[in-house]
Coordinates of C-alpha atoms and ligand atoms in Angstrom, one line a residue:
Chain I
X151 CA 0.2 -0.1 0.0
X152 CA 2.8 2.4 1.1
X153 CA 4.4 1.9 -2.1
X154 CA 1.3 3.6 -3.9
X155 CA 1.5 6.7 -1.7
X156 CA 1.4 9.6 -3.9
X157 CA 4.8 12.0 -2.2
X158 CA 3.6 15.7 -3.0
X159 CA 5.8 18.4 -0.9
X160 CA 3.6 20.9 0.3
X161 CA 4.9 24.7 -1.2
X162 CA 7.0 26.9 1.7
X163 CA 4.2 29.5 1.4
X164 CA 0.2 28.8 0.2
X165 CA -1.8 31.7 -0.2
X166 CA -5.6 30.9 -0.9
X167 CA -8.3 33.5 -1.7
X168 CA -6.6 36.3 0.3
X169 CA -8.3 39.9 0.6
X170 CA -7.4 42.8 2.8
X171 CA -9.5 45.6 3.6
X172 CA -7.9 48.6 5.0
X173 CA -10.4 51.0 7.2
X174 CA -13.8 51.0 8.8
X175 CA -16.7 51.4 6.6
X176 CA -17.5 54.7 5.2
X177 CA -13.7 55.4 3.9
X178 CA -12.7 51.6 2.9
X179 CA -9.8 50.7 0.6
X180 CA -9.8 47.2 -0.7
X181 CA -5.9 46.6 -1.2
X182 CA -5.8 43.2 -2.3
X183 CA -8.4 40.7 -3.3
X184 CA -8.5 37.1 -3.8
X185 CA -5.0 36.4 -4.1
X186 CA -3.7 32.5 -4.7
X187 CA -0.3 31.9 -4.8
X188 CA 2.4 29.2 -4.0
X189 CA 5.8 29.8 -3.3
X190 CA 7.7 26.4 -3.0
X191 CA 10.7 25.4 -1.0
X192 CA 14.1 27.0 -2.0
X193 CA 12.0 29.1 -4.4
X194 CA 13.2 33.0 -5.4
X195 CA 10.0 34.9 -6.1
X196 CA 9.4 38.5 -7.1
X197 CA 6.4 40.9 -6.9
X198 CA 6.2 43.9 -9.2
X199 CA 3.4 46.1 -10.2
X200 CA 2.3 49.6 -10.4
X201 CA 2.5 51.9 -7.5
X202 CA -0.2 51.0 -4.7
X203 CA -1.3 48.0 -6.4
X204 CA -0.4 46.1 -2.7
X205 CA 2.9 44.3 -3.2
X206 CA 4.3 46.0 0.4
X207 CA 0.9 44.7 2.1
X208 CA 0.9 41.1 0.7
X209 CA 4.3 40.8 2.1
X210 CA 3.5 42.3 4.7
X211 CA 0.4 39.8 6.0
X212 CA 3.0 36.9 4.4
X213 CA 5.4 38.3 7.3
X214 CA 2.5 38.5 9.8
X215 CA 2.9 42.2 10.4
X216 CA -0.4 42.7 8.9
X217 CA -3.5 40.6 9.0
X218 CA -5.8 39.8 6.4
X219 CA -9.4 40.1 6.1
X220 CA -10.0 37.3 4.2
X221 CA -9.0 34.0 3.0
X222 CA -6.0 31.8 4.5
X223 CA -2.5 31.6 4.3
X224 CA 0.0 29.1 5.3
X225 CA 3.6 29.3 6.0
X226 CA 5.2 25.7 6.4
X227 CA 1.5 24.4 6.2
X228 CA 1.0 26.2 9.5
X229 CA -1.5 29.3 9.5
X230 CA 0.3 32.6 9.8
X231 CA -1.3 34.1 13.1
X232 CA 1.6 36.4 13.7
X233 CA 5.5 37.6 13.0
X234 CA 7.7 34.7 13.8
X235 CA 11.5 34.2 13.5
X236 CA 11.0 32.0 10.5
X237 CA 9.7 34.9 8.6
X238 CA 12.7 37.3 8.6
X239 CA 11.7 40.3 7.3
X240 CA 14.4 43.1 5.4
X241 CA 12.8 46.9 5.3
X242 CA 14.4 49.8 2.9
X243 CA 15.0 51.9 5.1
X244 CA 15.3 52.6 8.8
X245 CA 15.4 49.2 10.1
X246 CA 18.9 48.6 11.8
X247 CA 19.6 49.9 15.7
X248 CA 21.7 53.3 15.5
X249 CA 22.7 52.1 19.1
X250 CA 24.2 49.2 18.2
X251 CA 27.6 48.4 16.2
X252 CA 27.1 46.0 13.3
X253 CA 28.2 43.3 15.4
X254 CA 25.5 43.6 17.8
X255 CA 22.7 44.2 15.4
X256 CA 23.3 40.9 13.2
X257 CA 23.5 39.0 16.9
X258 CA 20.1 41.1 17.8
X259 CA 18.2 38.0 17.4
X260 CA 20.5 36.1 19.6
X261 CA 19.9 38.3 22.4
X262 CA 16.4 37.9 21.9
X263 CA 17.6 34.0 22.1
X264 CA 20.0 34.6 25.2
X265 CA 16.6 35.9 27.8
X266 CA 15.3 32.4 27.2
X267 CA 16.2 29.3 29.0
X268 CA 16.4 26.6 26.4
X269 CA 20.0 27.9 24.9
X270 CA 23.3 26.2 25.9
X271 CA 27.0 27.4 25.9
X272 CA 27.3 25.6 22.4
X273 CA 24.7 27.4 21.1
X274 CA 26.1 30.5 22.0
X275 CA 29.7 29.9 20.4
X276 CA 27.8 28.5 17.1
X277 CA 26.1 31.6 17.3
X278 CA 29.7 33.9 17.3
X279 CA 31.1 31.9 14.8
X280 CA 27.6 32.3 12.5
X281 CA 27.6 36.2 13.2
X282 CA 31.5 36.4 12.2
X283 CA 30.8 33.9 9.2
X284 CA 27.8 36.3 7.7
X285 CA 30.1 39.4 8.7
X286 CA 32.8 38.1 6.4
X287 CA 29.9 36.8 3.8
X288 CA 28.4 40.5 3.7
X289 CA 32.0 41.9 2.9
X290 CA 31.9 43.8 6.2
X291 CA 34.8 42.0 8.0
X292 CA 36.8 45.1 9.0
X293 CA 33.5 47.4 10.3
X294 CA 32.5 45.2 13.3
X295 CA 32.3 47.9 15.5
X296 CA 31.4 50.7 13.0
X297 CA 27.9 51.8 14.0
X298 CA 24.9 52.5 11.2
X299 CA 25.2 55.9 11.0
X300 CA 28.9 55.9 9.9
X301 CA 28.1 53.0 6.7
X302 CA 26.6 53.7 3.6
X303 CA 23.7 52.6 2.4
X304 CA 24.7 49.6 1.1
X305 CA 26.7 48.5 3.7
X306 CA 23.6 49.0 5.7
X307 CA 21.5 47.0 4.0
X308 CA 24.0 44.4 4.0
X309 CA 24.2 44.4 7.6
X310 CA 20.2 44.6 7.6
X311 CA 20.3 41.2 5.1
X312 CA 23.0 39.9 7.5
X313 CA 20.7 40.0 10.7
X314 CA 17.6 38.6 9.1
X315 CA 20.1 35.5 8.1
X316 CA 21.4 35.2 11.4
X317 CA 18.4 32.8 13.0
X318 CA 18.2 31.0 10.1
X319 CA 14.7 31.8 9.1
X320 CA 12.7 29.6 5.9
X321 CA 11.8 32.3 4.7
X322 CA 13.1 36.0 4.2
X323 CA 10.8 38.6 2.9
X324 CA 12.2 41.5 1.5
X325 CA 10.5 45.3 0.4
X326 CA 12.4 46.8 -1.9
X327 CA 15.5 46.8 0.0
X328 CA 17.8 48.1 -2.5
X329 CA 15.4 50.9 -3.7
X330 CA 17.5 53.7 -2.5
X331 CA 20.5 52.6 -3.6
X332 CA 22.6 53.8 -6.5
X333 CA 22.3 51.5 -9.8
X334 CA 26.1 50.6 -8.9
X335 CA 25.9 49.2 -5.9
X336 CA 22.3 48.0 -6.7
X337 CA 24.1 45.6 -9.0
X338 CA 27.2 44.4 -6.6
X339 CA 24.0 43.7 -4.0
X340 CA 21.7 41.8 -6.9
X341 CA 24.7 39.3 -6.9
X342 CA 25.4 38.9 -3.1
X343 CA 21.7 38.3 -2.7
X344 CA 21.8 35.6 -5.5
X345 CA 24.6 34.1 -3.6
X346 CA 22.9 34.2 -0.5
X347 CA 20.2 32.4 -2.2
X348 CA 22.2 29.5 -3.1
X349 CA 24.4 29.0 0.4
X350 CA 21.5 29.8 2.9
X351 CA 18.8 27.5 0.7
X352 CA 16.0 30.1 2.1
X353 CA 12.4 30.6 0.1
X354 CA 12.5 34.4 -0.9
X355 CA 9.8 36.5 -1.4
X356 CA 11.1 39.8 -3.3
X357 CA 9.0 43.0 -3.8
X358 CA 10.0 45.8 -6.1
X359 CA 8.9 48.1 -8.8
X360 CA 12.4 47.9 -10.9
X361 CA 11.1 45.2 -13.3
X362 CA 14.8 44.6 -14.1
X363 CA 15.6 43.6 -10.7
X364 CA 13.0 41.3 -10.7
X365 CA 13.8 39.2 -13.6
X366 CA 17.2 38.8 -12.8
X367 CA 16.7 37.9 -9.2
X368 CA 13.4 35.8 -9.5
X369 CA 12.9 32.3 -10.7
X370 CA 8.9 33.7 -11.3
X371 CA 7.9 37.4 -11.4
X372 CA 4.7 37.9 -10.1
X373 CA 2.5 41.0 -11.7
X374 CA -0.1 42.8 -9.2
X375 CA -2.8 45.1 -11.1
X376 CA -4.5 47.6 -8.9
X377 CA -7.9 48.3 -7.5
X378 CA -8.3 46.3 -5.8
X379 CA -4.5 44.6 -5.7
X380 CA -4.7 41.1 -7.4
X381 CA -2.6 38.9 -8.9
X382 CA -2.2 39.7 -12.9
X383 CA 0.2 36.8 -14.5
X384 CA 2.8 34.9 -13.2
X385 CA 5.9 35.2 -15.8
X386 CA 8.3 32.1 -15.3
X387 CA 11.8 33.6 -16.1
X388 CA 13.1 31.7 -18.8
X389 CA 16.9 32.2 -17.3
X390 CA 19.2 29.2 -15.9
X391 CA 19.2 28.7 -12.4
X392 CA 23.4 30.3 -12.5
X393 CA 22.7 34.1 -13.2
X394 CA 25.4 36.3 -14.3
X395 CA 25.3 40.5 -15.7
X396 CA 25.2 39.5 -18.9
X397 CA 22.1 37.6 -19.1
X398 CA 20.8 41.2 -19.0
X399 CA 21.5 41.6 -22.5
X400 CA 19.9 38.4 -23.7
X401 CA 16.8 38.6 -26.1
X402 CA 15.0 36.7 -23.8
X403 CA 15.8 39.0 -20.8
X404 CA 14.9 41.8 -23.1
X405 CA 11.1 40.6 -24.1
X406 CA 10.1 39.5 -20.9
X407 CA 11.1 42.9 -19.5
X408 CA 9.3 44.6 -22.9
X409 CA 6.4 42.2 -22.1
X410 CA 5.9 42.8 -18.1
X411 CA 6.7 46.5 -18.3
X412 CA 3.9 46.8 -21.3
X413 CA 1.7 44.7 -19.1
X414 CA 2.6 47.0 -16.0
X415 CA 1.2 50.6 -18.2
X416 CA -1.7 48.6 -19.2
X417 CA -3.1 47.3 -15.6
X418 CA -2.3 50.7 -14.0
X419 CA -4.8 52.5 -16.0
X420 CA -3.2 55.4 -16.7
X421 CA -2.2 57.5 -20.1
X422 CA 0.6 56.3 -22.3
X423 CA 3.4 58.9 -22.1
X424 CA 2.6 60.5 -25.7
X425 CA -1.0 60.8 -25.0
X426 CA -0.2 62.9 -21.5
X427 CA 2.6 65.1 -23.3
X428 CA 0.5 65.9 -26.1
X429 CA -2.3 66.9 -23.7
X430 CA 0.2 68.9 -21.7
X431 CA 1.3 70.6 -24.7
X432 CA -1.9 71.8 -26.0
X433 CA -3.3 73.4 -22.6
X434 CA 0.5 74.8 -22.8
X435 CA -0.2 76.9 -26.0
X436 CA -3.8 77.8 -25.3
X437 CA -2.1 80.1 -22.8
Chain C
X22 CA 40.5 76.6 -19.3
X23 CA 40.2 75.6 -15.8
X24 CA 37.4 77.5 -14.1
X25 CA 38.2 79.4 -10.8
X26 CA 36.8 77.5 -7.7
X27 CA 34.3 78.8 -6.2
X28 CA 34.5 80.8 -3.0
X29 CA 33.3 79.2 0.2
X30 CA 29.7 80.7 0.6
X31 CA 29.7 83.5 3.8
X32 CA 28.3 83.0 6.7
X33 CA 25.2 84.8 6.0
X34 CA 24.5 82.6 3.5
X35 CA 21.1 79.7 4.8
X36 CA 23.1 77.4 7.2
X37 CA 26.3 78.8 6.0
X38 CA 29.7 77.6 7.1
X39 CA 31.2 78.7 9.9
X40 CA 34.7 78.3 11.7
X41 CA 34.6 77.3 15.3
X42 CA 37.1 80.3 16.2
X43 CA 34.5 82.5 14.5
X44 CA 31.1 81.0 16.4
X45 CA 32.9 82.2 20.0
X46 CA 34.3 85.0 19.1
X47 CA 30.8 86.3 18.1
X48 CA 29.5 84.3 21.1
X49 CA 31.6 85.9 23.5
X50 CA 31.1 89.4 22.1
X51 CA 27.2 88.3 22.8
X52 CA 27.5 87.7 26.2
X53 CA 29.8 90.3 26.9
X54 CA 27.9 93.4 25.3
X55 CA 24.9 92.9 27.3
X56 CA 27.1 92.8 30.4
X57 CA 28.8 96.4 28.8
X58 CA 25.7 98.2 28.4
X59 CA 24.0 97.2 31.9
X60 CA 27.6 98.4 33.4
X61 CA 27.7 101.6 31.0
X62 CA 23.7 102.4 31.9
X63 CA 23.8 101.3 35.9
X64 CA 27.3 104.1 35.8
X65 CA 25.7 107.0 33.6
X66 CA 23.4 108.2 36.6
X67 CA 20.6 108.2 34.6
X68 CA 18.7 105.7 36.4
X69 CA 18.8 105.4 40.2
X70 CA 21.4 102.7 41.8
X71 CA 17.9 101.7 44.0
X72 CA 16.5 100.3 40.3
X73 CA 19.4 99.1 38.3
X74 CA 22.3 98.4 40.4
X75 CA 26.1 98.2 39.2
X76 CA 27.4 94.8 38.4
X77 CA 30.1 95.6 40.9
X78 CA 28.0 95.9 43.6
X79 CA 25.6 93.1 42.5
X80 CA 29.0 91.1 43.2
X81 CA 29.8 92.5 46.2
X82 CA 26.4 91.1 47.5
X83 CA 26.8 88.3 45.9
X84 CA 30.3 88.2 48.1
X85 CA 28.6 89.0 51.4
X86 CA 25.6 87.0 50.7
X87 CA 27.7 83.7 50.3
X88 CA 30.1 84.7 53.3
X89 CA 27.5 86.0 56.2
X90 CA 23.8 85.4 54.7
X91 CA 24.5 81.2 53.7
X92 CA 24.3 81.8 50.0
X93 CA 25.2 78.2 49.7
X94 CA 22.0 77.0 52.2
X95 CA 19.9 79.3 49.7
X96 CA 20.9 77.6 46.9
X97 CA 21.0 73.7 48.3
X98 CA 18.1 74.2 49.2
X99 CA 16.6 75.1 46.2
X100 CA 17.7 72.7 43.8
X101 CA 17.0 70.2 46.2
X102 CA 13.4 70.8 45.9
X103 CA 14.0 71.1 41.8
X104 CA 15.6 67.8 41.9
X105 CA 12.9 65.7 44.5
X106 CA 9.8 67.8 42.4
X107 CA 11.6 67.3 39.0
X108 CA 12.8 63.6 39.8
X109 CA 9.1 62.3 41.1
X110 CA 7.8 63.7 38.1
X111 CA 9.9 61.7 35.8
X112 CA 9.9 58.6 38.0
X113 CA 5.9 58.6 37.6
X114 CA 6.1 60.2 33.8
X115 CA 8.6 57.9 32.5
X116 CA 6.5 54.5 32.6
X117 CA 2.9 56.2 31.9
X118 CA 3.9 57.9 28.6
X119 CA 6.0 54.7 28.0
X120 CA 2.7 52.9 28.1
X121 CA 0.9 55.6 26.1
X122 CA 3.2 55.5 23.6
X123 CA 3.2 51.6 22.9
X124 CA -0.3 51.0 23.8
X125 CA -3.7 52.4 22.3
X126 CA -6.0 51.7 24.7
X127 CA -3.7 53.6 27.3
X128 CA -3.5 56.2 24.8
X129 CA -6.9 56.6 24.6
X130 CA -7.7 56.4 28.3
X131 CA -5.0 58.6 29.8
X132 CA -3.9 60.9 26.4
X133 CA -7.0 63.2 26.3
X134 CA -7.0 63.5 30.2
X135 CA -3.2 64.6 30.5
X136 CA -4.0 67.0 27.6
X137 CA -6.7 69.1 29.0
X138 CA -5.0 68.7 32.9
X139 CA -1.5 70.5 31.4
X140 CA -3.3 73.4 30.0
X141 CA -4.5 74.2 33.6
X142 CA -2.1 76.7 35.0
X143 CA 0.1 75.1 37.3
X144 CA 0.1 78.5 39.5
X145 CA -3.4 78.6 40.0
X146 CA -3.1 75.5 42.1
X147 CA -0.8 77.1 44.4
X148 CA -3.6 78.2 47.0
X149 CA -5.0 74.4 46.9
X150 CA -1.6 72.9 47.3
X151 CA -1.5 75.5 50.3
X152 CA -4.4 74.5 51.2
X153 CA -4.0 70.6 50.9
X154 CA -0.5 70.0 51.7
X155 CA 0.2 73.4 54.1
X156 CA 3.5 75.8 53.5
X157 CA 6.4 72.4 54.2
X158 CA 8.5 71.2 51.9
X159 CA 5.8 69.0 50.3
X160 CA 3.8 72.3 48.8
X161 CA 7.0 73.5 46.7
X162 CA 7.5 69.5 45.4
X163 CA 3.8 69.4 44.4
X164 CA 3.9 72.9 42.7
X165 CA 7.2 72.2 40.8
X166 CA 5.5 68.5 40.1
X167 CA 2.3 70.1 39.0
X168 CA 4.2 71.7 36.8
X169 CA 6.5 69.5 35.0
X170 CA 4.2 66.2 35.2
X171 CA 1.5 66.6 32.5
X172 CA 4.0 68.0 30.3
X173 CA 6.4 65.3 30.6
X174 CA 3.8 62.4 29.8
X175 CA 2.7 63.7 26.6
X176 CA 6.6 64.5 25.7
X177 CA 7.8 60.8 26.8
X178 CA 4.7 59.2 24.9
X179 CA 6.1 61.4 21.6
X180 CA 9.4 60.0 22.2
X181 CA 8.4 56.5 22.5
X182 CA 5.8 57.2 19.4
X183 CA 8.7 58.3 17.1
X184 CA 10.7 54.7 17.5
X185 CA 10.4 54.4 13.2
X186 CA 7.8 51.2 12.8
X187 CA 10.4 49.4 10.6
X188 CA 12.7 48.9 14.0
X189 CA 10.0 47.5 16.1
X190 CA 8.9 45.4 13.0
X191 CA 12.2 43.8 12.6
X192 CA 12.4 42.6 15.8
X193 CA 9.1 41.4 15.6
X194 CA 10.3 39.3 12.4
X195 CA 13.5 38.1 14.0
X196 CA 10.7 36.5 17.3
X197 CA 10.6 39.0 19.7
X198 CA 7.9 39.2 22.5
X199 CA 6.5 42.5 23.7
X200 CA 8.6 42.4 26.6
X201 CA 11.4 41.8 24.5
X202 CA 10.7 44.8 22.1
X203 CA 10.5 47.6 24.9
X204 CA 13.5 46.3 26.7
X205 CA 15.4 46.0 23.9
X206 CA 13.5 48.2 21.3
X207 CA 11.5 50.9 22.3
X208 CA 13.7 52.3 25.4
X209 CA 16.9 52.1 23.9
X210 CA 15.8 53.7 20.9
X211 CA 14.3 56.7 22.6
X212 CA 16.8 56.6 25.5
X213 CA 18.3 59.7 23.9
X214 CA 15.2 61.9 23.3
X215 CA 14.5 60.8 26.9
X216 CA 17.2 62.8 28.2
X217 CA 16.6 65.4 26.1
X218 CA 12.6 65.8 27.7
X219 CA 14.5 65.2 30.7
X220 CA 17.0 68.6 30.5
X221 CA 14.0 70.6 29.2
X222 CA 11.6 69.9 31.9
X223 CA 14.7 70.8 34.5
X224 CA 14.3 73.8 33.4
X225 CA 10.3 74.4 33.6
X226 CA 11.2 73.0 37.4
X227 CA 13.1 76.2 37.9
X228 CA 10.3 78.2 36.7
X229 CA 7.9 76.7 39.3
X230 CA 10.6 76.3 41.8
X231 CA 10.7 80.2 41.8
X232 CA 7.3 80.5 41.4
X233 CA 6.8 78.1 44.7
X234 CA 9.7 79.9 46.7
X235 CA 8.0 83.5 46.1
X236 CA 4.5 82.6 47.2
X237 CA 4.9 79.9 50.0
X238 CA 8.7 80.0 51.6
X239 CA 11.3 80.6 53.7
X240 CA 14.2 79.9 52.5
X241 CA 15.6 79.6 48.9
X242 CA 16.6 81.4 46.2
X243 CA 13.1 82.4 45.4
X244 CA 12.6 83.6 48.6
X245 CA 15.7 85.5 49.4
X246 CA 14.8 87.6 46.2
X247 CA 11.4 88.0 47.8
X248 CA 12.9 89.2 51.0
X249 CA 15.4 91.8 49.3
X250 CA 12.6 93.5 47.3
X251 CA 10.8 94.3 51.2
X252 CA 14.8 95.9 51.7
X253 CA 15.0 97.0 48.5
X254 CA 18.6 95.7 47.8
X255 CA 17.6 95.3 44.5
X256 CA 21.9 94.5 43.9
X257 CA 20.7 91.6 45.8
X258 CA 17.6 90.5 43.4
X259 CA 20.2 90.9 40.7
X260 CA 22.6 88.8 42.4
X261 CA 19.5 85.8 42.8
X262 CA 18.1 85.9 39.9
X263 CA 21.6 85.8 37.4
X264 CA 22.5 82.8 40.6
X265 CA 19.9 81.0 39.3
X266 CA 20.3 81.4 35.2
X267 CA 24.1 80.4 36.2
X268 CA 22.7 77.2 37.8
X269 CA 20.5 76.1 35.2
X270 CA 22.9 76.9 32.7
X271 CA 25.2 74.4 34.4
X272 CA 22.6 71.7 34.6
X273 CA 21.8 72.0 31.4
X274 CA 25.6 72.0 30.4
X275 CA 25.7 68.7 32.4
X276 CA 23.1 67.1 30.7
X277 CA 24.5 67.4 27.0
X278 CA 27.9 66.2 28.3
X279 CA 26.1 63.0 29.2
X280 CA 24.4 62.9 26.1
X281 CA 27.6 62.8 24.5
X282 CA 28.9 60.6 26.6
X283 CA 26.0 58.1 26.8
X284 CA 25.1 58.1 23.0
X285 CA 28.4 58.0 21.1
X286 CA 26.5 56.9 18.4
X287 CA 24.1 59.7 17.8
X288 CA 27.5 62.1 17.5
X289 CA 29.8 60.0 15.2
X290 CA 29.2 61.2 12.3
X291 CA 31.7 59.3 9.4
Ligands
ATP255 N1 -1.9 51.2 6.5 C1 -3.1 51.5 5.5 N2 -4.0 52.0 6.2 C2 -4.8 52.2 4.2 N3 -4.8 51.8 3.5 C3 -3.5 51.6 3.5 C4 -2.8 51.0 4.4 N4 -1.4 50.5 4.1 C5 -1.5 50.7 2.4 N5 -2.9 51.3 2.3 C6 -3.2 50.9 1.3 O1 -3.5 49.7 0.1 C7 -2.9 49.8 -0.9 C8 -1.4 49.2 -1.7 O2 -0.9 49.7 -0.4 P1 0.8 49.0 -0.8 O3 1.7 49.9 0.0 O4 0.7 47.0 -0.2 O5 1.1 49.3 -2.4 P2 2.8 48.9 -2.9 O6 1.9 48.2 -3.9 O7 3.4 48.1 -1.6 O8 2.8 50.1 -3.5 P3 4.1 50.9 -3.7 O9 4.9 50.4 -4.4 O10 4.0 52.7 -4.1 O11 5.2 50.5 -2.5 C9 -3.1 51.4 -1.6 O12 -4.0 52.3 -2.0 C10 -2.5 51.9 0.0 O13 -3.0 53.5 0.4
MG256 MG1 5.7 49.2 -1.0

């Protein structure tokens, strides 16, 4: 009998019929509607879409920082009931602790566990080894005792990522983590995060408004459409698992980028630029 | 051809640069000029000595107060009262403000009430305080408490609310409990702002001390000023006011020094 049993691996994250309405009766905003999404174990999924389409909201609900108003969400087959150490989050801004140095920031999650009683000295030793390793991985070994406000934006985000990884989360949630960085730094961070992804075998959900970033990093790109936020299209990225900067110039890459950008423009309900410009020049001419 | 390098913007450009040396020179001028003006007016004979004593007579009066009238004791009792009233305020306002800034139900319950009470002038409570507490030490402490407590609660609550949400949420996604977030995020993150709040309310405490000592005391700097008025010792009034100003300045600078020592991460810019 056992021989016939079909083994199906449950997805790491399962979102079913999820909806989110913000606010109370007269002024409600339907931020998300009927979201169905499954993210496999050790998968890298990116979320894109027009501004205000609910990307952050969806990510925050998965992280347990926001609650849904309908539908269900399972993480590792358990319903999400709030934030937890299995789903670490990296924010765009202001999440580092400015009163702690780089090393203390990275070890913050250990300080939380240290207050609990199920900690052995072997654990503590292993943890300090891991903090060192993460510091090296992020190329910050000579910055261990600097304060966050002494670091550049790119370095700060590397500390934030190391801190999130410290507790070995199963899922890493990232909300435009490189949104404030310049283009060159961002490229470096892309290869770093792909390296981390391979090394740590985590599952990553990554929000961005940069389509190129979404394709370069993601195995699948999920496009949300606004008002109400819903899943429009899910694109499978036709690139090999091992990414390389040169791939950004490949035919498939550019075609997919064009297609996604086109679709975002269609779903955002905004007029195309040429129409808008024509209208502007006409009103300017009337004056 | 190389373009000529741009001249350094002048000190009158908005938020313009200024060297340390120039800064302290101007600061010294700002302090010395009023003293000189005072000296000139007092010595000119335009105003009677009773209304405007000379800096010299204020200085010698201070010396006399020190040697024969126990200035140290007057200053000591005043400092004691301020510290006691302000400390009592702080000890109660800190936890309440923390709770208001952290939990919405506490905010709803206490903030509108506090907002209302703080608009009642503390000075108007003096007759009531004298009825209830009498005119011993308790009444001075009580007036300083009433004057600083409600403001302090609101300021502490605001300091705690200013902690960036991302700092709290990052801790939550690392598995922090509510207690851990309060201890390891809210408190350390708002601590520098809290120290500033303590420093500012300390200044207000001095204002209420003098009010309390003018009406209900028989010792202290405020009382000495009031007594000097009865004997037309204008120079002693001046001396008392300047002394209070100096003590306030010193305490303020100590707070700033503590701030720099305790929060090096705020003062180390790359
Ligand atoms: N706390 C909130 N209260 C009320 N409305 C909210 C709240 N958070 C988000 N919204 C609304 O929900 C919708 C989705 O917001 P969300 O921040 O998830 O969009 P987004 O896709 O992340 O946008 P962006 O690309 O600009 O970051 C928006 O219409 C927004 O106004
Ligand atoms: Mg967003």
